[in-house]
Amino acid sequence: MFLYYIIISPLKQLLEIFYILFYEFTYSEGFSVIGLSFIVTLCCLPLYVIAESWQEKERNIQTLLAPGVKRIKQTFRGDEQYMMLATFYRQHLYHPIMALRSSFGLLIQIPFFIAAYSYLSNLQELQGVSFFFIKDMGTADALFSVGRFPVNVLPIAMTVINCVAGAVYAKGHGIKEKIQIFAMAAIFLVLLYNSPAGLVLYWTMNNLLSLVKNIFYKFKHPVRVLYAVSALCAVFLLAVAIFFTHIKPEMRAMLTVTAVTVILSPLIVRLLRAFTDTYIKNISGTFLAASFLLSAGILVLLTGFTVPSMLMESEPDNFCFVDSYSSPFIFLFI
């Protein structure tokens, strides 16, 4: 439960915020779920880039060590083989546990999956709402039946897209990695087959965006292609903000700022790099440590004192009854 409140609960809050923002713009539960999937994928993109670099590093190490490991396994048996492998790994500054970093791409999906499952599975706004061929986003789509067995199309489509994305990603990789990808696709199919259509729509869009991401990686200059596509989307958002008169002013401002930021992102990155090279690199470690401690202290005061005080001030009637407790520490053990 501790990890749930520390990791999953904040993610659920973020999902709710983004869902409400998209609904304020689209007035459609279905498009809000799609937008939610898009923004989560976009926010996780830096983590995926890090995960991919770790996986690539692990593949290179495994390729380098494979001939030596093979010779040892062919020559030695039992404890002697174990000792020789341990020595071989130590000589190359490697430990078998480092292979877990290749699973980082999968691990970062788990908290978001749990948060999305917890949020969208119980979202009352999706109950009884139709979206294109989906009759009720709060239940399994059950588009048609074979005998008495309802066939849910969305989970099947999700799995097909997931397999295609995995095939594109794993092209040229080892059989072990391919098996892992397709096994995970099968597991998600089993887990989500009877889930609400809104949740499956969210995860289907995640897989579709993952497919697009994997295709981008196959280009010679994926960053440039990504910027070109993002800039086109930003121009579209800017046009929507300018010409759609029914949009609320705050939503119009948010779309405009987002579009301009995306279009000017290369310039922003260059300015940040110039600032970092000019100022940050010349700052001493002591100053950075002091800045970190000061920031941490401010956050502690904000979250531990200011926010609760504002909450109590807004609803004093709910906090004026303290019964016979003389110390607040008793609540730590309730």
Coordinates of C-alpha atoms in Angstrom, one line a residue:
M1 CA 0.0 0.0 0.0
F2 CA 2.9 2.3 0.7
L3 CA 4.2 2.1 -2.9
Y4 CA 0.6 2.5 -4.2
Y5 CA 0.2 5.8 -2.4
I6 CA 3.7 7.0 -3.3
I7 CA 3.8 6.0 -7.0
I8 CA 0.4 4.9 -8.3
S9 CA -1.9 7.4 -6.6
P10 CA 0.0 10.5 -8.0
L11 CA -0.1 8.9 -11.4
K12 CA -3.9 8.5 -11.1
Q13 CA -4.2 12.1 -10.2
L14 CA -2.2 13.1 -13.2
L15 CA -4.4 10.9 -15.4
E16 CA -7.5 12.5 -14.0
I17 CA -6.1 16.0 -14.6
F18 CA -5.2 15.3 -18.2
Y19 CA -8.6 13.5 -18.8
I20 CA -10.5 16.5 -17.6
L21 CA -8.4 18.9 -19.7
F22 CA -9.0 16.9 -22.8
Y23 CA -12.7 16.6 -22.0
E24 CA -13.0 20.4 -21.6
F25 CA -11.6 20.6 -25.1
T26 CA -13.3 17.8 -27.0
Y27 CA -16.5 17.2 -24.9
S28 CA -16.0 13.5 -25.8
E29 CA -15.1 10.7 -23.4
G30 CA -13.6 8.6 -26.2
F31 CA -11.4 11.4 -27.6
S32 CA -10.4 12.3 -24.0
V33 CA -9.2 8.7 -23.5
I34 CA -7.2 8.9 -26.7
G35 CA -5.7 12.2 -25.7
L36 CA -4.8 10.8 -22.3
S37 CA -3.0 7.9 -24.0
F38 CA -1.1 10.4 -26.3
I39 CA 0.0 12.7 -23.5
V40 CA 1.1 9.7 -21.3
T41 CA 3.1 8.3 -24.1
L42 CA 4.7 11.7 -24.8
C43 CA 5.6 12.2 -21.2
C44 CA 7.2 8.7 -21.0
L45 CA 9.2 9.2 -24.2
P46 CA 12.4 10.3 -22.4
L47 CA 12.2 7.3 -20.2
Y48 CA 11.8 5.1 -23.2
V49 CA 14.8 6.7 -24.8
I50 CA 16.9 5.9 -21.7
A51 CA 15.5 2.4 -21.6
E52 CA 16.4 1.8 -25.2
S53 CA 20.0 3.1 -24.6
W54 CA 20.3 0.7 -21.7
Q55 CA 19.0 -2.2 -23.7
E56 CA 21.3 -1.4 -26.6
K57 CA 24.2 -1.3 -24.2
E58 CA 23.2 -4.7 -22.7
R59 CA 22.9 -6.2 -26.2
N60 CA 26.4 -5.0 -27.1
I61 CA 27.9 -6.4 -23.9
Q62 CA 26.1 -9.8 -24.4
T63 CA 27.4 -9.9 -27.9
L64 CA 30.9 -9.2 -26.7
L65 CA 30.9 -11.8 -24.0
A66 CA 29.0 -14.5 -25.8
P67 CA 32.0 -16.3 -27.3
G68 CA 33.8 -16.5 -24.0
V69 CA 30.7 -17.6 -22.1
K70 CA 30.2 -20.3 -24.8
R71 CA 33.7 -21.6 -24.5
I72 CA 33.5 -21.8 -20.7
K73 CA 30.2 -23.7 -20.8
Q74 CA 31.6 -26.1 -23.3
T75 CA 34.8 -26.7 -21.3
F76 CA 33.7 -26.7 -17.7
R77 CA 30.9 -28.3 -15.6
G78 CA 29.3 -27.8 -12.2
D79 CA 31.0 -25.5 -9.6
E80 CA 34.0 -25.1 -11.8
Q81 CA 31.9 -23.6 -14.6
Y82 CA 30.3 -21.3 -12.1
M83 CA 33.6 -20.1 -10.8
M84 CA 35.0 -19.6 -14.3
L85 CA 32.0 -17.6 -15.4
A86 CA 32.1 -15.5 -12.3
T87 CA 35.8 -14.8 -12.9
F88 CA 35.1 -14.1 -16.6
Y89 CA 32.4 -11.6 -15.7
R90 CA 34.5 -9.9 -13.1
Q91 CA 37.4 -9.5 -15.6
H92 CA 35.0 -7.7 -17.9
L93 CA 33.4 -5.6 -15.1
Y94 CA 30.1 -7.2 -15.6
H95 CA 27.6 -8.9 -13.3
P96 CA 24.6 -11.1 -14.6
I97 CA 22.2 -8.9 -12.6
M98 CA 23.0 -6.1 -15.0
A99 CA 20.9 -7.9 -17.5
L100 CA 17.9 -6.6 -15.7
R101 CA 18.4 -3.2 -17.1
S102 CA 17.2 -4.6 -20.4
S103 CA 13.8 -4.9 -18.8
F104 CA 13.6 -1.3 -17.8
G105 CA 11.4 -0.5 -20.8
L106 CA 8.9 -3.0 -19.5
L107 CA 9.2 -2.0 -15.8
I108 CA 8.3 1.7 -16.5
Q109 CA 5.1 0.6 -18.1
I110 CA 3.9 -1.2 -15.0
P111 CA 3.1 1.8 -12.8
F112 CA 1.2 3.5 -15.7
F113 CA -0.7 0.3 -16.5
I114 CA -1.8 -0.1 -12.8
A115 CA -2.7 3.6 -12.6
A116 CA -4.7 3.6 -15.8
Y117 CA -6.4 0.3 -14.9
S118 CA -7.4 1.6 -11.5
Y119 CA -8.6 5.0 -12.9
L120 CA -10.3 4.0 -16.1
S121 CA -11.9 0.8 -14.9
N122 CA -13.8 2.7 -12.2
L123 CA -14.5 6.0 -14.2
Q124 CA -18.2 6.7 -13.9
E125 CA -18.1 9.1 -16.8
L126 CA -17.5 6.2 -19.2
Q127 CA -20.5 4.2 -18.0
G128 CA -23.2 4.0 -20.7
V129 CA -21.2 6.2 -23.1
S130 CA -20.9 5.2 -26.7
F131 CA -17.9 6.0 -29.0
F132 CA -18.1 5.0 -32.7
F133 CA -18.7 1.2 -32.7
I134 CA -18.3 0.9 -28.9
K135 CA -21.7 0.8 -27.4
D136 CA -20.6 1.2 -23.8
M137 CA -17.1 2.4 -22.8
G138 CA -17.8 1.2 -19.3
T139 CA -18.0 -2.5 -20.3
A140 CA -16.3 -4.9 -22.7
D141 CA -17.2 -4.0 -26.3
A142 CA -18.6 -7.4 -27.2
L143 CA -19.1 -6.3 -30.8
F144 CA -20.4 -9.7 -31.8
S145 CA -20.8 -13.2 -30.5
V146 CA -19.8 -16.6 -31.6
G147 CA -22.5 -18.8 -30.1
R148 CA -22.6 -17.8 -26.4
F149 CA -19.0 -16.5 -26.5
P150 CA -18.8 -12.7 -26.8
V151 CA -16.0 -11.5 -29.1
N152 CA -14.3 -8.4 -27.8
V153 CA -12.7 -6.7 -30.8
L154 CA -10.7 -4.0 -29.1
P155 CA -8.5 -6.4 -27.0
I156 CA -7.8 -8.4 -30.2
A157 CA -6.9 -5.3 -32.1
M158 CA -4.7 -4.1 -29.2
T159 CA -2.8 -7.4 -29.3
V160 CA -2.4 -7.4 -33.1
I161 CA -1.0 -3.8 -32.9
N162 CA 1.2 -4.8 -30.0
C163 CA 2.6 -7.8 -32.0
V164 CA 3.3 -5.6 -35.1
A165 CA 5.0 -3.0 -32.9
G166 CA 7.1 -5.7 -31.3
A167 CA 8.0 -7.2 -34.6
V168 CA 9.2 -3.9 -35.9
Y169 CA 11.1 -3.2 -32.7
A170 CA 12.7 -6.7 -32.4
K171 CA 13.8 -6.9 -36.0
G172 CA 17.4 -8.0 -35.9
H173 CA 17.3 -8.8 -32.2
G174 CA 17.7 -12.2 -30.5
I175 CA 15.0 -14.8 -30.3
K176 CA 14.8 -14.4 -26.5
E177 CA 13.8 -10.8 -26.8
K178 CA 11.2 -11.6 -29.4
I179 CA 9.7 -14.3 -27.2
Q180 CA 9.5 -11.8 -24.3
I181 CA 7.7 -9.2 -26.4
F182 CA 5.1 -11.6 -27.8
A183 CA 4.6 -13.3 -24.4
M184 CA 3.8 -9.9 -22.9
A185 CA 1.3 -9.2 -25.7
A186 CA -0.5 -12.5 -24.9
I187 CA -0.5 -11.6 -21.2
F188 CA -2.1 -8.2 -21.8
L189 CA -4.7 -9.9 -24.0
V190 CA -5.7 -12.2 -21.2
L191 CA -5.6 -9.4 -18.6
L192 CA -7.7 -6.9 -20.6
Y193 CA -10.0 -9.1 -22.7
N194 CA -13.0 -8.6 -20.4
S195 CA -12.0 -5.1 -19.2
P196 CA -14.0 -2.0 -19.9
A197 CA -13.7 -0.7 -23.5
G198 CA -12.5 2.7 -22.3
L199 CA -9.4 1.1 -20.7
V200 CA -8.7 -1.2 -23.7
L201 CA -9.1 1.9 -26.0
Y202 CA -6.5 3.7 -23.9
W203 CA -4.0 0.7 -24.1
T204 CA -4.7 0.2 -27.8
M205 CA -3.8 3.7 -28.5
N206 CA -0.7 3.2 -26.4
N207 CA 0.3 0.3 -28.5
L208 CA -0.4 2.2 -31.7
L209 CA 1.7 5.1 -30.6
S210 CA 4.4 2.6 -29.6
L211 CA 4.3 1.2 -33.2
V212 CA 4.7 4.8 -34.5
K213 CA 7.6 5.3 -32.2
N214 CA 9.3 2.1 -33.3
I215 CA 8.9 3.0 -36.9
F216 CA 10.5 6.4 -36.2
Y217 CA 13.5 4.7 -34.7
K218 CA 14.1 2.9 -38.0
F219 CA 14.6 6.2 -39.8
K220 CA 18.1 7.5 -40.3
H221 CA 17.3 10.7 -38.4
P222 CA 14.4 9.9 -36.1
V223 CA 14.6 13.1 -34.1
R224 CA 14.3 15.2 -37.2
V225 CA 11.3 13.2 -38.4
L226 CA 9.7 13.4 -35.0
Y227 CA 10.1 17.1 -34.9
A228 CA 8.6 17.5 -38.4
V229 CA 5.6 15.5 -37.4
S230 CA 5.3 17.3 -34.1
A231 CA 5.5 20.6 -35.8
L232 CA 2.7 19.7 -38.2
C233 CA 0.6 18.7 -35.2
A234 CA 1.5 21.9 -33.5
V235 CA 0.4 23.9 -36.5
F236 CA -2.9 22.1 -36.5
L237 CA -3.4 22.8 -32.8
L238 CA -2.5 26.5 -33.4
A239 CA -5.1 26.6 -36.2
V240 CA -7.7 25.1 -33.9
A241 CA -6.9 27.6 -31.2
I242 CA -7.3 30.5 -33.6
F243 CA -10.3 29.5 -35.7
F244 CA -12.5 27.5 -33.3
T245 CA -14.5 30.1 -31.5
H246 CA -16.3 27.9 -29.0
I247 CA -13.0 27.0 -27.2
K248 CA -12.7 28.4 -23.7
P249 CA -10.1 31.1 -23.3
E250 CA -7.9 29.1 -20.9
M251 CA -7.9 26.1 -23.3
R252 CA -7.1 28.4 -26.2
A253 CA -4.1 29.8 -24.3
M254 CA -2.9 26.3 -23.4
L255 CA -3.1 25.1 -27.0
T256 CA -1.3 28.2 -28.2
V257 CA 1.5 27.9 -25.7
T258 CA 1.9 24.2 -26.4
A259 CA 2.0 24.7 -30.2
V260 CA 4.4 27.5 -30.0
T261 CA 6.6 25.6 -27.6
V262 CA 6.7 22.6 -29.9
I263 CA 7.5 24.7 -33.0
L264 CA 10.3 26.6 -31.2
S265 CA 11.6 23.5 -29.4
P266 CA 14.9 23.3 -31.4
L267 CA 15.6 26.9 -30.4
I268 CA 14.7 26.3 -26.8
V269 CA 17.0 23.3 -26.7
R270 CA 19.9 25.3 -28.1
L271 CA 19.3 28.1 -25.6
L272 CA 19.2 25.6 -22.7
R273 CA 22.4 24.0 -23.9
A274 CA 24.1 27.3 -24.2
F275 CA 23.0 28.3 -20.7
T276 CA 24.2 24.9 -19.3
D277 CA 27.6 25.2 -21.0
T278 CA 28.0 28.8 -19.9
Y279 CA 26.7 28.7 -16.3
I280 CA 25.9 25.3 -14.9
K281 CA 29.2 23.6 -15.7
N282 CA 31.1 26.3 -13.9
I283 CA 29.1 25.9 -10.7
S284 CA 30.8 24.1 -7.9
G285 CA 29.4 20.9 -6.4
T286 CA 28.9 22.6 -3.0
F287 CA 26.6 25.2 -4.5
L288 CA 24.6 22.5 -6.3
A289 CA 24.3 20.5 -3.1
A290 CA 23.2 23.6 -1.2
S291 CA 20.6 24.4 -3.9
F292 CA 19.3 20.9 -3.7
L293 CA 18.9 21.0 0.0
L294 CA 17.2 24.4 -0.1
S295 CA 14.8 23.2 -2.8
A296 CA 14.1 20.0 -0.7
G297 CA 13.4 22.2 2.4
I298 CA 11.0 24.4 0.5
L299 CA 9.2 21.4 -0.9
V300 CA 8.9 19.9 2.6
L301 CA 7.5 23.2 4.0
L302 CA 5.1 23.4 1.0
T303 CA 3.8 19.9 1.2
G304 CA 3.9 19.4 5.0
F305 CA 2.8 22.8 6.2
T306 CA 1.5 25.2 3.6
V307 CA -0.8 22.9 1.7
P308 CA -2.4 21.3 4.8
S309 CA -2.8 24.8 6.4
M310 CA -4.6 26.1 3.3
L311 CA -6.8 23.0 3.3
M312 CA -7.7 23.5 7.0
E313 CA -8.3 27.2 6.3
S314 CA -10.7 26.4 3.5
E315 CA -12.8 24.0 5.6
P316 CA -12.3 24.8 9.3
D317 CA -15.4 23.0 10.5
N318 CA -14.0 19.7 9.4
F319 CA -10.8 20.2 11.4
C320 CA -11.9 21.8 14.6
F321 CA -12.9 18.6 16.4
V322 CA -9.8 16.9 17.9
D323 CA -11.6 14.9 20.6
S324 CA -9.4 14.0 23.5
Y325 CA -6.1 13.6 21.6
S326 CA -3.2 15.5 23.1
S327 CA -0.7 14.5 20.5
P328 CA -0.9 14.1 16.7
F329 CA 1.5 11.2 16.7
I330 CA -1.2 8.7 17.6
F331 CA -2.6 9.1 14.1
L332 CA 0.6 7.6 12.7
F333 CA -0.4 4.2 14.1
I334 CA -4.1 4.2 13.1

